[in-house]
Amino acid sequence: MLTWAEINLNAILHNLRQIRNLVEPRGAKVLAVVKDNAYGHGALEVAKAIENENIRMFGVATVEEAIQLRQAGVKKPILIFCCILPEQAESVVYHDITQTICDMSICHALSMAARKVSKNAKVHIKVDTGMGRIGVSYDKAIELIKQVINTPNVVIDGIYTHFSSADTDEDYTNYQIDRFNYVLSCLKKDSIHIPIKHSASSSAIINYPSSYYDMVRPGIALYGYSPFITSKIQLEPSLSFKTRIVYIKEVPAGFSISYGRTYITEKATKVATIAVGYGHGYNRKLSNKAEVIIKGKRAKIVGTICMDQCLCDVTDIPEAVIGDEVILIGKQGDQVITADELASKIGTISYEILCGINANVKRIYNSPEKEIA
Ligand SMILES: *Cc1c(COP(=O)(O)O)cnc(C)c1O
């Protein structure tokens, strides 16, 4: 195999324990976010590795992701964060999946689907306190909740909100927390009890203990990255992305490399072809920007990244030979390349770099160590 990703499940267990150490003393449990194939780490493998680690539930984006977990034997509750369409209500009920709702239309569809099979559909109410994506506006939340309560075969298991700027804007985040607290206080006044109140994803877990409530929803932190530089929590990246050198050539000065001739050598150069390209999710915008690690040393990507191959300058690594392992993300010797490093080079975030690694890239897993209770 020439190109692959290695997933260190122990790192995910470590990150989970770091998060638990922050939130459990405050009475909160963890919903582990495994949407988008666990940010490229493999939803089934990640879910299996952590299911018995005092996780309260799993979070996914779509019905298909939730069903995949159920079919793999995941028993814990699974919350779908995104909206569904009414025709998906039956699958949600059939697989005992918990659905986010923001209005009555999906609530009615779930109610009908549940009634048909004499079950109850479980829902979490999503409140928009300022994210502006999905959710019932905070000042209309109570009205919606009262309607949902009066809908047969639908049970409200949770209520939540999502922050837009918990990594960058303290005032705005506190304003969102205040709005959510306002909704919770109205519920209390009306003696409406909703079991699970939650709001924090990774940024807020690190920065806002007041946002923990009953449950937190870490995604990126589980996989070892923080949305910002912090020493409050020690995270360990889980994923390494690797390929191999498949060809080496010496070229003279003035020699053009790859499509569009975006790189012209300034001197005699030893160029290695490596077996990765944008078809694997190695972003083409990294052309002439990224570095890789070979034999513990850094080498620059030169020329335009192709679909399945790209080139790097190994002039300063004379010991490099065909077959050598090439680290795109990960550690070798004392060099480290993180998803953050790649992200910052092309104006994106670690999330997109990790999710971008194509599903056709084989994931290799270590066997996780057992929890030392
Ligand atoms: C993706 C997502 C999360 C996780 O966010 P991170 O920043 O990766 O921790 C939490 N909650 C919701 C609703 C999400 O969509």
JSON list of C-alpha atoms in Angstrom, two decimals, residues 131-225:
[
{"chain": "A", "resi": 131, "resn": "MET", "atom": "CA", "xyz": [-25.57, 30.81, 15.52]},
{"chain": "A", "resi": 132, "resn": "GLY", "atom": "CA", "xyz": [-28.10, 31.59, 12.80]},
{"chain": "A", "resi": 133, "resn": "ARG", "atom": "CA", "xyz": [-28.03, 28.11, 11.26]},
{"chain": "A", "resi": 134, "resn": "ILE", "atom": "CA", "xyz": [-30.82, 25.79, 12.39]},
{"chain": "A", "resi": 135, "resn": "GLY", "atom": "CA", "xyz": [-32.93, 25.98, 15.52]},
{"chain": "A", "resi": 136, "resn": "VAL", "atom": "CA", "xyz": [-36.05, 27.61, 16.84]},
{"chain": "A", "resi": 137, "resn": "SER", "atom": "CA", "xyz": [-35.39, 31.21, 17.79]},
{"chain": "A", "resi": 138, "resn": "TYR", "atom": "CA", "xyz": [-34.75, 31.40, 21.55]},
{"chain": "A", "resi": 139, "resn": "ASP", "atom": "CA", "xyz": [-37.80, 33.64, 22.08]},
{"chain": "A", "resi": 140, "resn": "LYS", "atom": "CA", "xyz": [-40.08, 31.10, 20.36]},
{"chain": "A", "resi": 141, "resn": "ALA", "atom": "CA", "xyz": [-38.59, 28.01, 22.00]},
{"chain": "A", "resi": 142, "resn": "ILE", "atom": "CA", "xyz": [-41.09, 27.64, 24.84]},
{"chain": "A", "resi": 143, "resn": "GLU", "atom": "CA", "xyz": [-44.04, 27.84, 22.47]},
{"chain": "A", "resi": 144, "resn": "LEU", "atom": "CA", "xyz": [-42.53, 25.07, 20.32]},
{"chain": "A", "resi": 145, "resn": "ILE", "atom": "CA", "xyz": [-41.69, 22.90, 23.33]},
{"chain": "A", "resi": 146, "resn": "LYS", "atom": "CA", "xyz": [-45.26, 23.10, 24.60]},
{"chain": "A", "resi": 147, "resn": "GLN", "atom": "CA", "xyz": [-46.54, 21.95, 21.22]},
{"chain": "A", "resi": 148, "resn": "VAL", "atom": "CA", "xyz": [-44.06, 19.08, 21.11]},
{"chain": "A", "resi": 149, "resn": "ILE", "atom": "CA", "xyz": [-45.09, 17.99, 24.60]},
{"chain": "A", "resi": 150, "resn": "ASN", "atom": "CA", "xyz": [-48.67, 17.78, 23.39]},
{"chain": "A", "resi": 151, "resn": "THR", "atom": "CA", "xyz": [-47.72, 15.65, 20.38]},
{"chain": "A", "resi": 152, "resn": "PRO", "atom": "CA", "xyz": [-48.40, 11.94, 20.88]},
{"chain": "A", "resi": 153, "resn": "ASN", "atom": "CA", "xyz": [-45.52, 9.44, 20.68]},
{"chain": "A", "resi": 154, "resn": "VAL", "atom": "CA", "xyz": [-42.85, 12.14, 20.81]},
{"chain": "A", "resi": 155, "resn": "VAL", "atom": "CA", "xyz": [-40.67, 12.52, 23.89]},
{"chain": "A", "resi": 156, "resn": "ILE", "atom": "CA", "xyz": [-38.31, 15.43, 24.52]},
{"chain": "A", "resi": 157, "resn": "ASP", "atom": "CA", "xyz": [-35.02, 13.99, 25.75]},
{"chain": "A", "resi": 158, "resn": "GLY", "atom": "CA", "xyz": [-32.88, 17.11, 25.38]},
{"chain": "A", "resi": 159, "resn": "ILE", "atom": "CA", "xyz": [-32.56, 20.78, 24.54]},
{"chain": "A", "resi": 160, "resn": "TYR", "atom": "CA", "xyz": [-29.47, 22.41, 23.11]},
{"chain": "A", "resi": 161, "resn": "THR", "atom": "CA", "xyz": [-27.84, 25.30, 21.35]},
{"chain": "A", "resi": 162, "resn": "HIS", "atom": "CA", "xyz": [-24.63, 25.82, 19.41]},
{"chain": "A", "resi": 163, "resn": "PHE", "atom": "CA", "xyz": [-22.11, 28.66, 19.64]},
{"chain": "A", "resi": 164, "resn": "SER", "atom": "CA", "xyz": [-20.87, 30.51, 16.60]},
{"chain": "A", "resi": 165, "resn": "SER", "atom": "CA", "xyz": [-17.68, 32.00, 18.04]},
{"chain": "A", "resi": 166, "resn": "ALA", "atom": "CA", "xyz": [-16.62, 30.25, 21.23]},
{"chain": "A", "resi": 167, "resn": "ASP", "atom": "CA", "xyz": [-13.07, 30.19, 19.85]},
{"chain": "A", "resi": 168, "resn": "THR", "atom": "CA", "xyz": [-12.87, 33.93, 19.18]},
{"chain": "A", "resi": 169, "resn": "ASP", "atom": "CA", "xyz": [-15.56, 36.08, 20.80]},
{"chain": "A", "resi": 170, "resn": "GLU", "atom": "CA", "xyz": [-16.14, 35.99, 24.52]},
{"chain": "A", "resi": 171, "resn": "ASP", "atom": "CA", "xyz": [-18.85, 38.67, 24.64]},
{"chain": "A", "resi": 172, "resn": "TYR", "atom": "CA", "xyz": [-20.90, 37.05, 21.93]},
{"chain": "A", "resi": 173, "resn": "THR", "atom": "CA", "xyz": [-20.55, 33.60, 23.48]},
{"chain": "A", "resi": 174, "resn": "ASN", "atom": "CA", "xyz": [-21.65, 34.90, 26.87]},
{"chain": "A", "resi": 175, "resn": "TYR", "atom": "CA", "xyz": [-24.59, 36.55, 25.15]},
{"chain": "A", "resi": 176, "resn": "GLN", "atom": "CA", "xyz": [-25.54, 33.19, 23.62]},
{"chain": "A", "resi": 177, "resn": "ILE", "atom": "CA", "xyz": [-25.16, 31.49, 27.01]},
{"chain": "A", "resi": 178, "resn": "ASP", "atom": "CA", "xyz": [-27.45, 34.15, 28.54]},
{"chain": "A", "resi": 179, "resn": "ARG", "atom": "CA", "xyz": [-30.12, 33.56, 25.91]},
{"chain": "A", "resi": 180, "resn": "PHE", "atom": "CA", "xyz": [-29.94, 29.79, 26.48]},
{"chain": "A", "resi": 181, "resn": "ASN", "atom": "CA", "xyz": [-30.18, 30.33, 30.25]},
{"chain": "A", "resi": 182, "resn": "TYR", "atom": "CA", "xyz": [-33.21, 32.50, 29.64]},
{"chain": "A", "resi": 183, "resn": "VAL", "atom": "CA", "xyz": [-34.95, 29.62, 27.82]},
{"chain": "A", "resi": 184, "resn": "LEU", "atom": "CA", "xyz": [-33.98, 27.21, 30.60]},
{"chain": "A", "resi": 185, "resn": "SER", "atom": "CA", "xyz": [-35.34, 29.57, 33.25]},
{"chain": "A", "resi": 186, "resn": "CYS", "atom": "CA", "xyz": [-38.66, 29.83, 31.38]},
{"chain": "A", "resi": 187, "resn": "LEU", "atom": "CA", "xyz": [-38.86, 26.03, 31.35]},
{"chain": "A", "resi": 188, "resn": "LYS", "atom": "CA", "xyz": [-38.27, 25.97, 35.06]},
{"chain": "A", "resi": 189, "resn": "LYS", "atom": "CA", "xyz": [-40.94, 28.57, 35.65]},
{"chain": "A", "resi": 190, "resn": "ASP", "atom": "CA", "xyz": [-43.39, 26.43, 33.69]},
{"chain": "A", "resi": 191, "resn": "SER", "atom": "CA", "xyz": [-42.24, 23.26, 35.53]},
{"chain": "A", "resi": 192, "resn": "ILE", "atom": "CA", "xyz": [-41.16, 21.63, 32.28]},
{"chain": "A", "resi": 193, "resn": "HIS", "atom": "CA", "xyz": [-38.35, 19.17, 32.86]},
{"chain": "A", "resi": 194, "resn": "ILE", "atom": "CA", "xyz": [-36.08, 18.26, 29.96]},
{"chain": "A", "resi": 195, "resn": "PRO", "atom": "CA", "xyz": [-33.46, 15.68, 30.95]},
{"chain": "A", "resi": 196, "resn": "ILE", "atom": "CA", "xyz": [-30.40, 16.72, 28.91]},
{"chain": "A", "resi": 197, "resn": "LYS", "atom": "CA", "xyz": [-29.39, 20.36, 28.44]},
{"chain": "A", "resi": 198, "resn": "HIS", "atom": "CA", "xyz": [-26.25, 20.95, 26.39]},
{"chain": "A", "resi": 199, "resn": "SER", "atom": "CA", "xyz": [-24.36, 23.57, 24.42]},
{"chain": "A", "resi": 200, "resn": "ALA", "atom": "CA", "xyz": [-20.58, 23.16, 24.39]},
{"chain": "A", "resi": 201, "resn": "SER", "atom": "CA", "xyz": [-18.52, 21.83, 21.51]},
{"chain": "A", "resi": 202, "resn": "SER", "atom": "CA", "xyz": [-14.71, 21.71, 21.74]},
{"chain": "A", "resi": 203, "resn": "SER", "atom": "CA", "xyz": [-14.06, 25.47, 21.94]},
{"chain": "A", "resi": 204, "resn": "ALA", "atom": "CA", "xyz": [-16.57, 26.01, 24.71]},
{"chain": "A", "resi": 205, "resn": "ILE", "atom": "CA", "xyz": [-15.40, 22.88, 26.55]},
{"chain": "A", "resi": 206, "resn": "ILE", "atom": "CA", "xyz": [-11.97, 24.47, 26.75]},
{"chain": "A", "resi": 207, "resn": "ASN", "atom": "CA", "xyz": [-13.10, 28.05, 27.43]},
{"chain": "A", "resi": 208, "resn": "TYR", "atom": "CA", "xyz": [-16.54, 28.13, 29.05]},
{"chain": "A", "resi": 209, "resn": "PRO", "atom": "CA", "xyz": [-17.19, 25.81, 32.02]},
{"chain": "A", "resi": 210, "resn": "SER", "atom": "CA", "xyz": [-20.48, 27.67, 32.51]},
{"chain": "A", "resi": 211, "resn": "SER", "atom": "CA", "xyz": [-21.69, 26.14, 29.24]},
{"chain": "A", "resi": 212, "resn": "TYR", "atom": "CA", "xyz": [-21.37, 22.46, 30.27]},
{"chain": "A", "resi": 213, "resn": "TYR", "atom": "CA", "xyz": [-24.89, 21.87, 31.68]},
{"chain": "A", "resi": 214, "resn": "ASP", "atom": "CA", "xyz": [-25.61, 18.09, 31.55]},
{"chain": "A", "resi": 215, "resn": "MET", "atom": "CA", "xyz": [-23.53, 17.17, 28.52]},
{"chain": "A", "resi": 216, "resn": "VAL", "atom": "CA", "xyz": [-20.80, 18.46, 26.20]},
{"chain": "A", "resi": 217, "resn": "ARG", "atom": "CA", "xyz": [-20.29, 17.69, 22.52]},
{"chain": "A", "resi": 218, "resn": "PRO", "atom": "CA", "xyz": [-16.60, 17.41, 21.64]},
{"chain": "A", "resi": 219, "resn": "GLY", "atom": "CA", "xyz": [-15.63, 16.70, 18.06]},
{"chain": "A", "resi": 220, "resn": "ILE", "atom": "CA", "xyz": [-12.27, 18.08, 17.02]},
{"chain": "A", "resi": 221, "resn": "ALA", "atom": "CA", "xyz": [-10.83, 17.84, 20.56]},
{"chain": "A", "resi": 222, "resn": "LEU", "atom": "CA", "xyz": [-11.48, 14.09, 20.58]},
{"chain": "A", "resi": 223, "resn": "TYR", "atom": "CA", "xyz": [-9.31, 13.82, 17.52]},
{"chain": "A", "resi": 224, "resn": "GLY", "atom": "CA", "xyz": [-6.53, 15.82, 19.15]},
{"chain": "A", "resi": 225, "resn": "TYR", "atom": "CA", "xyz": [-6.95, 19.36, 17.89]}
]
